[in-house]
Amino acid sequence: MWFNRRASVQLGDFEQLVLLGVLRLGDEAYGAAIRQEIHARSRRDVSINAVYTTLDRLERKGLVRSWTGAPTAHRGARRRKFYEVRPSGIAAIRHAYHTLRTLADGLERQLESR
Amino acid sequence: MTPAPPRLAVALLLWRLSSDWRDFVVGDLEEEFHARADASPAAARRWFWSQTIRCLLRPPRARVQAMPPSGDSRVLSTLSDFRLALRVLGRAPSFSLAVVTVLALGIGANIAIFSIVNAVLFRPLPFHDSERLVRVFHVPPQSTFPGITRFSVSPANFYDWQRDAHSFEKMAIYGGARFTLTGAGNPESLLATAVGDGFFDVVGAHAALGRVFLPEEDSPARGHVVILSNGFWKSHFGGSRDAIGRTMTLDGESYAIVGVMPASFTNAAWGATAQPLWVPIALTAADRAVRDNHNDQVVARLEPGVDVAQAQAEMDAISKRLEAAYPKENAGWGANVIGLRELIVGNIRLPLLVLLAAVALVLLIACANAGNLLFTRALSRRKEIAIRAALGAGRWRVFQQLLVESLLLALVGGAAGVFIARAGLRAAATLLANQIPRAEEITVDGRVLLFATGISLVTGIIAGALPALRAGTADLNDALKEGGRADGAVGVRTRRMLIACEVALSLMLLTGAGLMGRTLLALSHVDAGFDPHDVLTFRVALPRGQYATTAQMLAFRDGVLQRLRAQPGVQAAGTIDNLPLQGGSVQPIVLEGHAELSTRDQPTVSVRKISPGYLRAMNIPILRGRDVADSDSEVLLVSRSAAKLLWGDADPIGRRVTLPLEAKGIPKEVIGITGEVKLSSLTADTPPATVYELTRQEKQYGGFAFAIRTIVPPMTVAPSATAIVHDIDPNRPIQQVQTMNDIIDQTLASQRFSALLLAIFAASALALASVGIYSVLSYIVSGRRREIGIRAALGAGTRDVLRLILVEGLTPTAIGIAAGLAGALAAGKLVEGLVYGVSAWDPITLGGVSLVLLAVSILASVIPARRAARLDPVIALRD
């Protein structure tokens, strides 16, 4: 069934980071902003191509959608590509989050102390 | 001013990224760069580069291209195929590089050899309307010159031909001459071409400066004029225009410079255009009447519309008339008309075509290797292909797409090949110049580029067709089911076939190289009849101007010899008019008590004028009688075959003969019999009947070739020899200082050239084949991991697994060896004319190269086989 399959979408580690980044940035979620968000919060200096490759994959899985913004002067008159998490994406990240929470249940002390 | 991101990086990004992503990625990077540059421009630049490099290595994927709507033109779909192919290949740079490299080497080698073939065999000679230029020779009587079809021409016959023949627009006589240039620093020995009236008109050449000879200058009275080659003009007159009208002292006589030829007129391929000087041949009336002494050359220009066969027919008729008119001199003497180009390149045609065939085999092997790579890649894309097929792409469409990819790779390989060929030809320029006529004309021209394009396309099709065909017909269902999982060993049959092909082709090449190697070995061990080791040779030319009498020449020679023999390290020294393998005179010989016959029936022998000491210096054995001594005059030694020819089983010693062509015709007494010496060619089956003459009365022509046997390294004697000659006559240059071994080496040049190239081709073929076997076997082993794991789990030992994989590798090798042997046997006819001292179907060579190939394929199989044998069944089964 299609809804079952959707619910069972497994997200990779990096896909989770990117999805969370898009979610956090709201209306301002485009490549560079997402990259910086991930960099700032996870200390991973990821490459822009990795971000876009992942976003493209998420879009093809139907978890995010994108649109193209207008060209702006301070980036050499180049357009931005904005992303937004679709409900199925929210479901997927929620699923991942719950899985992590469930498995980490009772281990808080060990995990926090690290 | 705000810093800008590195421009090169931006350019690289714009080039590498697909249009889907270009704006977003570059815009994002620029934006963040500006933010970072506020803090530290240098750090921002470093960051920009690191991001760029990561993007270049692994750019975001282009959107999957939708199949073009049905009904669009074939051109459009091919174009889109090309675009897709570019992207697909760009995404797999190491794969593309591997295929391009293999193909570039194969195609490059072919382009290089084709460039040579093109320049030497296909392109017309660099003379005006050169296809109409022919040479005309005598055909000597076969009873006395068996097998010789081209002989120099006698002046009287030439002037009759010139008068009677209508097939030719013009005909000219010419010959070689040698001068000593004095009056300008050190004396210098120069070769010249002595040309008769009309020579430059026949060739269609004009002087670049001044003029060519006038008709009236072809006479002894007015013949002291000279035309310079462009090179000589530049080296001796600094290219000055006022050289015209100045004079040069040649052989002590003054010659007026009347013209300078253009640089394009100097062509090493044809002797008449290879020398620095041209002078009028200026024959006297007496010279022109000589009919029985054949020393001159003839060049002619055919009338438009007349071909060589027609000219030959006319010359045959004229020869018949001349035979009837002058039976004593002309009996049995015919004429032979041959195209100038055919004459120059006829001998090199077969070796070049064999090399072209050999290098084509290398390309086929490269195709097989590239095909193997393409096939592996096509298999790894089975899922993509299956999806395309499922979406409605026909078999042809998929085939076309894969073929376009391989064509693209081959074209890139071909472009790289052109550069490889040019570099190779430049590196081999000096090697080529010594071994191939017209080598200086070798260039990469339009025809070569056309060939390069054609061969690249053919290569792309050959390498790509099989993989594309197999991948295009793969089962849809299987491919989609298997898609995600590891490959499994698919297409093993196709791969085995590729291995068999590579082995077969390598075997043919190795056989060729082996045969040429053995030919070279056989030639270098040919018994030439003399001992070439530790012999120093050089020439001294003696012009008639200073050495008017034979006595003067002999005094010079004996003076030099006497002092040479006193040098430490010198064992023996002597002179001869022409050293072995450097040409020389063939003359009729008349036995005392026999009447002189017509030239057809008169026996002829090679005649060499020697001094005492020559036979000892060359270690030519004296079988009976004695060597010539200083006290001798007008005596002969005859070779064993000459003795047999002239006297049969009777004892020749003490008999007397005359050589009618010599001016005085003094009878000479035979004093000994020598061993046989190969005078003209090492490959000749029978050495010529030879007489060695010691004369103090007859004219000596041109000068002497010295041969010195040493007990020290021969070249160490050269300085003192030069000093001795200079001491006796400061105006005599010493030329062609070389060892006898050098002279033999030069005659082996073309065989060595063929052997060297074939060896290079065979080595690359072997390398390509072993890489092919290795990669295919590695692939098969990795595909059969599970099976091998199960076998191991069921108790198969290391040796069983080893044997399994070795058999897997050696079966196609064995098939390839069998096919290659069949091919080599079939190709034997082609190389038969090139080998010497070994059969073209030599079983030892064939067996040897089969063993080499077998050994190489065992080596190439061992690593994958050991890997398989070491496989841990637990791991293999779990995967």
Tab-separated table of C-alpha atoms in Angstrom, chain B residues 136-140 149 161 311-312 315-316 318-319 332-337:
chain	number	residue	atom	x	y	z
B	136	VAL	CA	65.533	4.084	-68.065
B	137	PHE	CA	68.075	1.328	-67.471
B	138	HIS	CA	69.841	-1.303	-69.477
B	139	VAL	CA	68.853	-4.912	-68.916
B	140	PRO	CA	72.163	-6.794	-69.174
B	149	THR	CA	67.429	-6.325	-64.453
B	161	TRP	CA	67.664	6.285	-77.287
B	311	ALA	CA	57.356	3.409	-73.231
B	312	GLN	CA	58.757	-0.017	-72.368
B	315	MET	CA	62.313	0.850	-75.810
B	316	ASP	CA	62.217	-2.909	-76.459
B	318	ILE	CA	64.703	0.286	-80.119
B	319	SER	CA	66.926	-2.118	-78.188
B	332	GLY	CA	71.692	-9.231	-75.251
B	333	TRP	CA	71.395	-5.688	-73.883
B	334	GLY	CA	67.794	-4.569	-73.469
B	335	ALA	CA	66.152	-1.610	-71.763
B	336	ASN	CA	63.962	-1.245	-68.706
B	337	VAL	CA	61.619	1.673	-68.033
